[in-house]
Short mmCIF file of C-alpha atoms in Angstrom, two decimals:
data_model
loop_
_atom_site.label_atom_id
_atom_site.label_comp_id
_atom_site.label_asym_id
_atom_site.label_seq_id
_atom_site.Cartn_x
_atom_site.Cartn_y
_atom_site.Cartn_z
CA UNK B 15 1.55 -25.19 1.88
CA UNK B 16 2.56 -21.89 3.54
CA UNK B 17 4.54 -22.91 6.44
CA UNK B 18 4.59 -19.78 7.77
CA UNK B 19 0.95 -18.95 7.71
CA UNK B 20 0.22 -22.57 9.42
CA UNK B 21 2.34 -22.05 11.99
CA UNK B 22 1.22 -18.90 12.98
CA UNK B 23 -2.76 -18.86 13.08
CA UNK B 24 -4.09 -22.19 12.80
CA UNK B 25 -4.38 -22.59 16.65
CA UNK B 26 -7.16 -20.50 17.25
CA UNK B 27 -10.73 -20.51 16.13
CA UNK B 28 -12.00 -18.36 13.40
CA UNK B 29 -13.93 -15.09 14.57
CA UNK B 30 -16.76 -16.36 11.87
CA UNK B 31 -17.32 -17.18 8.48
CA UNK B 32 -14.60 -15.71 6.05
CA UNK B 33 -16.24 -13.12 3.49
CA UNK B 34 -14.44 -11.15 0.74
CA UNK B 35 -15.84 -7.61 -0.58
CA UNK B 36 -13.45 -5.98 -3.09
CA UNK B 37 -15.57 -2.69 -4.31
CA UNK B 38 -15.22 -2.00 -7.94
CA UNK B 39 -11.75 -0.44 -8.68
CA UNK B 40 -10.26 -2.85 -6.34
CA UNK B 41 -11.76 -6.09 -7.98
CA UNK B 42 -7.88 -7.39 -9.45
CA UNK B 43 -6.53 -7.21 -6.01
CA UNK B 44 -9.30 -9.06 -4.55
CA UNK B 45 -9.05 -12.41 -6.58
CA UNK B 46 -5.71 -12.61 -6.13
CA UNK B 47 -6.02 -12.45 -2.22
CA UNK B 48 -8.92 -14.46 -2.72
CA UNK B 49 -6.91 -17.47 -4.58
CA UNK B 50 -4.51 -17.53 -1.66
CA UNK B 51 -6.96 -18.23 0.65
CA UNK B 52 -8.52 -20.71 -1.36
CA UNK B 53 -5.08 -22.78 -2.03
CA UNK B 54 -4.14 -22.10 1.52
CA UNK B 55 -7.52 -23.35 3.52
CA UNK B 56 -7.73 -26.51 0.85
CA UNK B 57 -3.87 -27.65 1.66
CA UNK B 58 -4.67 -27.00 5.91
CA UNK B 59 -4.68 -30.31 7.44
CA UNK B 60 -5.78 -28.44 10.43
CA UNK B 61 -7.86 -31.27 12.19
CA UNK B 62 -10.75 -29.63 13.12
CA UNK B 63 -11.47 -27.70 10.18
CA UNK B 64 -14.79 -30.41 9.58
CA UNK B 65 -16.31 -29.06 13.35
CA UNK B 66 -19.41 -26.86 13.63
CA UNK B 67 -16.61 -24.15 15.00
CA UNK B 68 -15.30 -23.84 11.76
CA UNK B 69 -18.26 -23.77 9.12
CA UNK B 70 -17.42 -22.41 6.26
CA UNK B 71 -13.53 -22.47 6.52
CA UNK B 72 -12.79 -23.88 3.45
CA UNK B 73 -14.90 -22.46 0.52
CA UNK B 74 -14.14 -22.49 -3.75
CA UNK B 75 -13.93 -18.55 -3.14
CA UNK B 76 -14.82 -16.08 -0.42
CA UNK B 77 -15.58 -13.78 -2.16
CA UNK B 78 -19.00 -12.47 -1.66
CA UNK B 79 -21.14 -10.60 -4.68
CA UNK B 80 -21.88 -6.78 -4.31
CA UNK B 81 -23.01 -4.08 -6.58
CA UNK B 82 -23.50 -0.39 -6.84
CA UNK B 83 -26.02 0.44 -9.47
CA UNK B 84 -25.94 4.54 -10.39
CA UNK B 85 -29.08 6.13 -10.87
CA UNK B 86 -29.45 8.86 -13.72
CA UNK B 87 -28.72 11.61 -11.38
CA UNK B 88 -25.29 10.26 -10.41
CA UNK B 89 -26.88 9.11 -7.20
CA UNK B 90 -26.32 5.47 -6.04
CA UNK B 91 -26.68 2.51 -3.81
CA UNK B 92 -25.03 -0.45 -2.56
CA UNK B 93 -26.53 -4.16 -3.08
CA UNK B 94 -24.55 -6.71 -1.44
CA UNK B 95 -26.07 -10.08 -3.21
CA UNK B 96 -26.08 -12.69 -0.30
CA UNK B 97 -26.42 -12.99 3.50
CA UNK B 98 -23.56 -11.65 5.47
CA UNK B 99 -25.42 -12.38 8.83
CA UNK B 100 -22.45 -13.63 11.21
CA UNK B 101 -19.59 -13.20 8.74
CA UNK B 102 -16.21 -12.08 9.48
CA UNK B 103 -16.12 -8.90 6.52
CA UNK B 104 -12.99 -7.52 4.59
CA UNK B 105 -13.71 -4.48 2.79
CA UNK B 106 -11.46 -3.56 0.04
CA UNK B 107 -11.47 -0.55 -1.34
CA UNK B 108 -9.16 1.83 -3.82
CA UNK B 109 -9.73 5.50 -3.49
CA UNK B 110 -7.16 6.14 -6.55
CA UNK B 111 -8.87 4.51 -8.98
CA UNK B 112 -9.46 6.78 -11.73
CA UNK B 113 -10.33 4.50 -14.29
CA UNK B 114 -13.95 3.94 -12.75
CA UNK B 115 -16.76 6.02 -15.17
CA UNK B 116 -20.63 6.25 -14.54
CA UNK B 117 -22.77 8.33 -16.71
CA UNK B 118 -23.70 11.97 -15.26
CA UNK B 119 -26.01 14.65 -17.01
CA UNK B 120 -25.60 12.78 -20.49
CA UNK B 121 -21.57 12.80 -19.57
CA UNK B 122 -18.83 10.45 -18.85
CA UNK B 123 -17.43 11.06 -15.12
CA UNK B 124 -14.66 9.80 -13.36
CA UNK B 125 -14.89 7.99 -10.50
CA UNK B 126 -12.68 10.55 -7.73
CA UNK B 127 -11.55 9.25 -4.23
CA UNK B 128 -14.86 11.22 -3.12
CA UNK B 129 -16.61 8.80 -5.11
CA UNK B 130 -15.31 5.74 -3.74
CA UNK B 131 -15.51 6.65 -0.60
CA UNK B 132 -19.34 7.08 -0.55
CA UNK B 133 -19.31 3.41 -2.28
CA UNK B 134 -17.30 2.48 0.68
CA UNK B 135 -20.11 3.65 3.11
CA UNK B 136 -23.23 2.42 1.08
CA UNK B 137 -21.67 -1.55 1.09
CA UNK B 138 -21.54 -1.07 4.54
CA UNK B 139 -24.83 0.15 5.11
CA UNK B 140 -26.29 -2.71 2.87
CA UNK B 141 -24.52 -4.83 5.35
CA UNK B 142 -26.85 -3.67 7.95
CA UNK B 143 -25.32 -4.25 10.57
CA UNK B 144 -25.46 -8.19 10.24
CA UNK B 145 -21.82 -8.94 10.28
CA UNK B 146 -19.84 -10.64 13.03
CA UNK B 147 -17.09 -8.07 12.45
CA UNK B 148 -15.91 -5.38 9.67
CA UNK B 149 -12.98 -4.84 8.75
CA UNK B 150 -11.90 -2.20 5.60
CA UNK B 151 -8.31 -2.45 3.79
CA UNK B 152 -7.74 0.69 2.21
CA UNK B 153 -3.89 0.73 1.31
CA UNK B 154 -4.03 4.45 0.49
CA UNK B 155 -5.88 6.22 3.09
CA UNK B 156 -8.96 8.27 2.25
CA UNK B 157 -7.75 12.10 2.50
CA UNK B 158 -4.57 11.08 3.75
CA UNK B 159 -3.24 13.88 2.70
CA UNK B 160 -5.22 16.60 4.64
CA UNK B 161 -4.28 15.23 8.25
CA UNK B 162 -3.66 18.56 9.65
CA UNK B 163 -4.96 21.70 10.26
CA UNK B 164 -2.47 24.45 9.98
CA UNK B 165 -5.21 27.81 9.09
CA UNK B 166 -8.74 27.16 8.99
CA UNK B 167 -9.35 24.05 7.32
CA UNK B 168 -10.67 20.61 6.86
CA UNK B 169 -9.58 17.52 8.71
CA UNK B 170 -10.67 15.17 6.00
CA UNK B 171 -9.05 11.98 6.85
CA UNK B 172 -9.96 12.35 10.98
CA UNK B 173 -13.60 13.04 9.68
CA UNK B 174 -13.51 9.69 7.70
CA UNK B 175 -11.96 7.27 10.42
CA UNK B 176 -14.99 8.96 12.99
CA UNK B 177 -17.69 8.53 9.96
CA UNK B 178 -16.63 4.70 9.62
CA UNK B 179 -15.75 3.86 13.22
CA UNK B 180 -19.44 5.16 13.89
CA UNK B 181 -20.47 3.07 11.07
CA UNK B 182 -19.65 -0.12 12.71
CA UNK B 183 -15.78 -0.43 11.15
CA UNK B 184 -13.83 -2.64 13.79
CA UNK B 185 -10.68 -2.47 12.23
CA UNK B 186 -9.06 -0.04 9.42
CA UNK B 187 -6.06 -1.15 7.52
CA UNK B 188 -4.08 1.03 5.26
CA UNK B 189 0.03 1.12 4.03
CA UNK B 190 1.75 3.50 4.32
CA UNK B 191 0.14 6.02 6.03
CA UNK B 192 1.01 9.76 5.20
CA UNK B 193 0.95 10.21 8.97
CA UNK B 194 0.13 7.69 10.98
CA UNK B 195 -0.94 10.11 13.92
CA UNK B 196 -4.10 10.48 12.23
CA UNK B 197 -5.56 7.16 13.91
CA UNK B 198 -5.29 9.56 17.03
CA UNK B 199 -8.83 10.27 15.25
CA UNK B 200 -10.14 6.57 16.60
CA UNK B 201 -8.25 6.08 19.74
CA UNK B 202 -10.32 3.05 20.61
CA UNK B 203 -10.58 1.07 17.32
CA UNK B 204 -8.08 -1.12 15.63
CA UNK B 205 -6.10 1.03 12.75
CA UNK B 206 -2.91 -0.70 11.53
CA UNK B 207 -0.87 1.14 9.38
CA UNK B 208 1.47 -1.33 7.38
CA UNK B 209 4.90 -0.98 5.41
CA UNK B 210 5.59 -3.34 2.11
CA UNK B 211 9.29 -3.19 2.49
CA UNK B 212 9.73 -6.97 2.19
CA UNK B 213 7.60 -6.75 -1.03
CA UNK B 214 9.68 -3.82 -2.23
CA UNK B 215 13.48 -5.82 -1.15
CA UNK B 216 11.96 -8.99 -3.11
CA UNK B 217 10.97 -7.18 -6.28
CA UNK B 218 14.11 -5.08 -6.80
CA UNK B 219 16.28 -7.96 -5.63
CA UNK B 220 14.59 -10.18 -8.40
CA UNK B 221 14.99 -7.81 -11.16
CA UNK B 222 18.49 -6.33 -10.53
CA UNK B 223 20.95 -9.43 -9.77
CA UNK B 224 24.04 -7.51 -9.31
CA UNK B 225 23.40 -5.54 -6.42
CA UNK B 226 26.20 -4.95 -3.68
CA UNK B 227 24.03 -4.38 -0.30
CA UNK B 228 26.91 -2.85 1.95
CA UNK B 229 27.53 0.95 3.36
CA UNK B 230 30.00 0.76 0.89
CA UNK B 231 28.17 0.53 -2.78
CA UNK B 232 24.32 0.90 -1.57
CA UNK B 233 22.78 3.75 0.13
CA UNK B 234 18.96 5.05 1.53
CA UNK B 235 17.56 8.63 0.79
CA UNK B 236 14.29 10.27 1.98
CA UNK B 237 13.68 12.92 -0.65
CA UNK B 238 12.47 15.45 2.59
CA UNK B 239 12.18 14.71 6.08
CA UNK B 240 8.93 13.81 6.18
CA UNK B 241 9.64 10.37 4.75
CA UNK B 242 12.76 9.92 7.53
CA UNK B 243 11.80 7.11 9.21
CA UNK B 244 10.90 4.99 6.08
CA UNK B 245 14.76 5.47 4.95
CA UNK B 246 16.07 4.86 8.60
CA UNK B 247 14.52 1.89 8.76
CA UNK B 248 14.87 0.36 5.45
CA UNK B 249 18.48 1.28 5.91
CA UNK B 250 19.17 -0.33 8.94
CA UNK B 251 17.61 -3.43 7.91
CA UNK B 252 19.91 -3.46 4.85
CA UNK B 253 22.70 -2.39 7.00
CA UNK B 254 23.22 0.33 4.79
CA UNK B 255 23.63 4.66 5.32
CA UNK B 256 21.48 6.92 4.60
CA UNK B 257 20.42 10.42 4.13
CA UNK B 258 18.22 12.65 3.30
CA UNK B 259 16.90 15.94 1.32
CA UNK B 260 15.78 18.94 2.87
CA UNK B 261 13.23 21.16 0.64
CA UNK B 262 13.23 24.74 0.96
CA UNK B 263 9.91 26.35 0.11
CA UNK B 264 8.60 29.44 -1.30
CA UNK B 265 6.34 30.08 1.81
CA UNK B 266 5.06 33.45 0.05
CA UNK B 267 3.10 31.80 -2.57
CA UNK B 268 1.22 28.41 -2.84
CA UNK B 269 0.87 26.86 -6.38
CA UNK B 270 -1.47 24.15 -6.71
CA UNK B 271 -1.95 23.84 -3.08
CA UNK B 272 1.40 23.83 -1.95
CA UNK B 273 4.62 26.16 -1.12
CA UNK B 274 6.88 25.61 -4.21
CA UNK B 275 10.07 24.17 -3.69
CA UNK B 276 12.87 26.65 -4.04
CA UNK B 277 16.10 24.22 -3.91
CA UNK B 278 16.92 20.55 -2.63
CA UNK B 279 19.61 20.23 0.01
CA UNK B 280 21.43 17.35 0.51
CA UNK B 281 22.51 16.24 4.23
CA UNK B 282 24.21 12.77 4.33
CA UNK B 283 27.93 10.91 3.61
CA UNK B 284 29.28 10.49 0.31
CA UNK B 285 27.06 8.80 -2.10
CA UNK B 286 30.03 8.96 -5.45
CA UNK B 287 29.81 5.77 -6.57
CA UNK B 288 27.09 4.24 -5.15
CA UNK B 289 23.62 2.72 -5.56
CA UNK B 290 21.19 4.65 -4.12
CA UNK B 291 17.52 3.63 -2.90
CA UNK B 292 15.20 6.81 -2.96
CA UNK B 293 12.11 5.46 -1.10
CA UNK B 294 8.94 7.50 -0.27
CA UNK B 295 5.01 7.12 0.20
CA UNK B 296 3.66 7.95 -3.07
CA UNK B 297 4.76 9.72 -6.28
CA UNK B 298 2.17 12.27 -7.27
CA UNK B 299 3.30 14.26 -9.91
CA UNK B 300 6.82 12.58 -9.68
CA UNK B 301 8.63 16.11 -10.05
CA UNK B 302 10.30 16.00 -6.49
CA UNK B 303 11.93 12.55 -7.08
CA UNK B 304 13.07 13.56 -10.36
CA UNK B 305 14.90 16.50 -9.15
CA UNK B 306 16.09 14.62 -5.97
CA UNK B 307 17.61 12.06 -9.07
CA UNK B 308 19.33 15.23 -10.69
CA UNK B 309 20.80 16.09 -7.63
CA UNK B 310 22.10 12.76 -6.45
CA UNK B 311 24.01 12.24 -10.31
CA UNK B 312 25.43 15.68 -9.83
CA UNK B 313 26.84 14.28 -6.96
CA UNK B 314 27.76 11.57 -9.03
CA UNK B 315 25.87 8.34 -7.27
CA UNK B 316 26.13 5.26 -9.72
CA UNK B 317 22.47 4.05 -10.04
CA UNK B 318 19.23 5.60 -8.97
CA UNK B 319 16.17 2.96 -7.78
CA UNK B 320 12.98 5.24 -7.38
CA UNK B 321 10.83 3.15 -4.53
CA UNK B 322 7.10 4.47 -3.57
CA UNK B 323 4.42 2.69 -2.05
CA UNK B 324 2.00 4.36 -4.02
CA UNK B 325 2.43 5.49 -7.59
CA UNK B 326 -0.31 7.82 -8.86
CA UNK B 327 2.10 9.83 -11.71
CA UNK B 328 -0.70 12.67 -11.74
CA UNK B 329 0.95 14.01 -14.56
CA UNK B 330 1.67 11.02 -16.54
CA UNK B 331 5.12 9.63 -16.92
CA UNK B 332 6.44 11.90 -19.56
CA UNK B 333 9.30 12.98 -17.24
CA UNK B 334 10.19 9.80 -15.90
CA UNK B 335 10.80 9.08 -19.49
CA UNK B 336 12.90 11.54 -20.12
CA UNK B 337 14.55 10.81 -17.08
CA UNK B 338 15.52 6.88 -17.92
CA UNK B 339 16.60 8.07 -21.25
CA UNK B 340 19.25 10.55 -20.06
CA UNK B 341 20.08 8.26 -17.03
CA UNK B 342 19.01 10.01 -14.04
CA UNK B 343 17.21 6.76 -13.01
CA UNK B 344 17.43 2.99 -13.82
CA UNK B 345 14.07 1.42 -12.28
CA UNK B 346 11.20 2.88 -10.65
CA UNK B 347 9.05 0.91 -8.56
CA UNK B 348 5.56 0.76 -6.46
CA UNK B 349 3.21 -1.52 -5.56
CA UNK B 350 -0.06 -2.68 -7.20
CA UNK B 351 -2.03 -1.71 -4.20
CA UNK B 352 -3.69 1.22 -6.45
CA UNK B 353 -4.70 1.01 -10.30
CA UNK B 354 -2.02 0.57 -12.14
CA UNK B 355 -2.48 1.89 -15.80
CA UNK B 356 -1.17 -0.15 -18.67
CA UNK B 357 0.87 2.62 -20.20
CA UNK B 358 2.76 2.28 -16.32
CA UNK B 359 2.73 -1.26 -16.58
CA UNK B 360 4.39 -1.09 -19.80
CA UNK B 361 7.65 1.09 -19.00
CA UNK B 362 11.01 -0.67 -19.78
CA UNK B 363 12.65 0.85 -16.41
CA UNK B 364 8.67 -0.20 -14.13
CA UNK B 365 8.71 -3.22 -11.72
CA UNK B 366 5.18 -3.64 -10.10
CA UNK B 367 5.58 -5.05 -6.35
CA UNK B 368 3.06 -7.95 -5.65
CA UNK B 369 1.05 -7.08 -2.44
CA UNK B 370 -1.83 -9.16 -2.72
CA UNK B 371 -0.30 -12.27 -0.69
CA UNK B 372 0.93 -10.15 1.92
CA UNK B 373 -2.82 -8.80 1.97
CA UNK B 374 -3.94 -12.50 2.44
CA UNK B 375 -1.66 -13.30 5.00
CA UNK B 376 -3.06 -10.25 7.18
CA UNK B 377 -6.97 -11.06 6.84
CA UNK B 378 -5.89 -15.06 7.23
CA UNK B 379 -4.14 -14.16 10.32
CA UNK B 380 -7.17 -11.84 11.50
CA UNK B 381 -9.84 -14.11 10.76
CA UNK B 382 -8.00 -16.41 13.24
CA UNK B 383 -8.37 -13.52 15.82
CA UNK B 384 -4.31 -14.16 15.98
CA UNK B 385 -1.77 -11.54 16.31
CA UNK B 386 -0.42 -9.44 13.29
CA UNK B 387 2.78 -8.15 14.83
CA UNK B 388 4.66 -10.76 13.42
CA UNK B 389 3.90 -9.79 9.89
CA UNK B 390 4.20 -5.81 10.72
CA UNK B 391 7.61 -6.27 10.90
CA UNK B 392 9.23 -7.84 8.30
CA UNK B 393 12.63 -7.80 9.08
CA UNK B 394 13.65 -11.68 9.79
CA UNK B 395 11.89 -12.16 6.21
CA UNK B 396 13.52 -9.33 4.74
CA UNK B 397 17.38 -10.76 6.29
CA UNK B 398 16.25 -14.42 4.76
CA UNK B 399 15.62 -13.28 1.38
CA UNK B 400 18.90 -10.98 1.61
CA UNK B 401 20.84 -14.32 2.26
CA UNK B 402 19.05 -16.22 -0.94
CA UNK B 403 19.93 -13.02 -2.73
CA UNK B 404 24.20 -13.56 -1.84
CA UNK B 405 24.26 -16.93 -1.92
CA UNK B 406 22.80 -16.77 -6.06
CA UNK B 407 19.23 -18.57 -4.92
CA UNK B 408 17.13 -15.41 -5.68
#
């Protein structure tokens, strides 16, 4: 039993009747949250689990049928296959899943985030209104990307949070938000934005044994300053220094829809010698981290540990290849919160980090109408596993 799920929300009653919807793309994910909630409700010996307060607590799965048939046209809808009338809804849904085909004017088309977004909203809609409460995880948020207007553009990712809070969306979770500020979109509904560090401290610390975490052999970089606080805070928790790179940009010319970067600059201590932790939000086409790798053995660091929430290598992983095989880096690692491909999966240097419990924990703990705040904030885990880790128990 998971002592520290018990403890912390099996003292108030459920907000209804625990149902499951992972949308296609996200289906993996979903059965393993689903199995811990089936192992943890069967092993409660919460006493009043039996009541009429808490029908339906323990199920064989909560995961509840849906389906999105495609007409010829490429047009769709949703079908969810069983009352929801009362339930307390999670939504899963990943917008990076390129995998995802349906048929379109005699051609094979690939699902886009556009696509899954739309799927998003018509499970909702078949819902009808009928649930208790909705709540959508989306670990990488839907047009995260475009959350500000700088000329006259979009605001893609405000539009969205307005489109589903007027939907009937009570909560939104996502990880790792790009910018967080965006929820300044839904001022009055529940967005949580959430950080797997703990998942990301447990996987490298499992796979590489011989770590020394101390300011002296282990330090934190941001590749750019956008991605500051993730480093500061990962690096205090580890006790550790950091630093960071600034990018200077070609701001007379945009190439595929950004300013090129001109030159990285390094601003931090001394980093000869030591292991460094380069930790962003996502890799996209991975060409940033790569030279950020360069420029950290030029200044002769020891090992390099690539860490990203979100891997989406948009142009494949022929660099990061190269890379491992000349020794820029030693491990790369993100999170199975978005597809995964097997040639990814199947890298000598890749180590996946395991989300889906964490995932559990948070809809558990929601279901219970308990606080999350505890779990936002990993850092008491984080400094137990550290000690397992030095005392040879990892």
């Amino acid at each position: 039993m998971n002592t520290q799920r018990s403890e912390r929300v099996l003292e108030t009653i459920p907000v209804g009747s625990l149902g499951l919807i992972p949308l296609p793309g996200c289906t993996e994910l979903g059965r393993r949250v689903d199995d811990y909630l089936v192992q943890w409700r069967r092993e409660s010996s919460l006493e009043h689990k039996d009541s009429i307060m808490f029908q339906g607590y323990e199920q064989d799965s909560y995961l509840i049928e849906a389906s999105i048939p495609r007409f010829g046209s490429g047009e769709a809808k949703g079908i969810v296959m069983e009352s929801v009338r009362g339930r307390d809804l999670y939504l899963m849904v990943d917008v990076c899943n390129y995998s995802l085909t349906y048929p379109l004017g005699g051609r094979e088309n690939h699902m886009s985030p556009d696509d899954h977004y739309q799927n998003l909203k018509r499970i909702i809609a078949a819902c009808a209104d009928k649930a208790r409460r909705i709540t959508v995880i989306m670990p990488f948020l839907y047009e995260s990307r475009q959350h500000k207007r700088t000329t006259r553009e979009s605001l893609d990712c405000a539009l969205a949070l307005k489109e589903l809070s007027h939907m009937g969306v009570d909560n939104l979770i996502t990880f790792d938000a790009h910018d967080p500020r965006v929820q300044n979109a839904i001022p009055l509904e529940g967005f949580d934005t959430v950080q797997p560090s703990y998942q990301f401290i447990k996987a490298l610390l499992s796979h590489v044994k011989d770590l020394q975490i101390d300011s002296d052999h282990l330090m934190v970089v941001s590749p750019d300053e956008g991605g500051m606080d993730r480093a500061v805070y990962l690096a205090n928790v580890l006790g550790v220094d950091m630093g960071m790179f600034y990018k200077r940009r070609d701001y007379t010319q945009i190439i595929g829809g950004r300013n090129p970067i001109v030159a990285h600059e390094f601003l931090g201590s001394n980093v000869e010698g030591k292991d460094v932790i380069v930790i962003d939000d996502m890799i996209s086409s991975g060409e940033s981290m790569i030279e950020v790798a360069q420029q950290l053995k030029k200044l002769h660091a020891r090992r390099i540990f690539i860490y990203s929430t979100f891997g989406l290598f948009t142009n494949g992983m022929a660099r990061f290849d190269e890379a491992y095989e000349a020794g820029v880096i030693d491990r790369v690692l993100t999170t199975n919160l978005i597809y995964q491909p097997p040639e990814l999966l199947s890298r000598p240097y890749y180590i996946s980090c395991d989300v889906s419990k964490y995932i559990a924990l948070l809809i558990d703990t929601l279901n219970h109408d308990a606080s999350i705040s505890e779990l936002l904030d990993p850092y008491d885990r984080i400094h137990r596993y550290l000690e397992k880790y030095r005392n040879g128990e990892v």
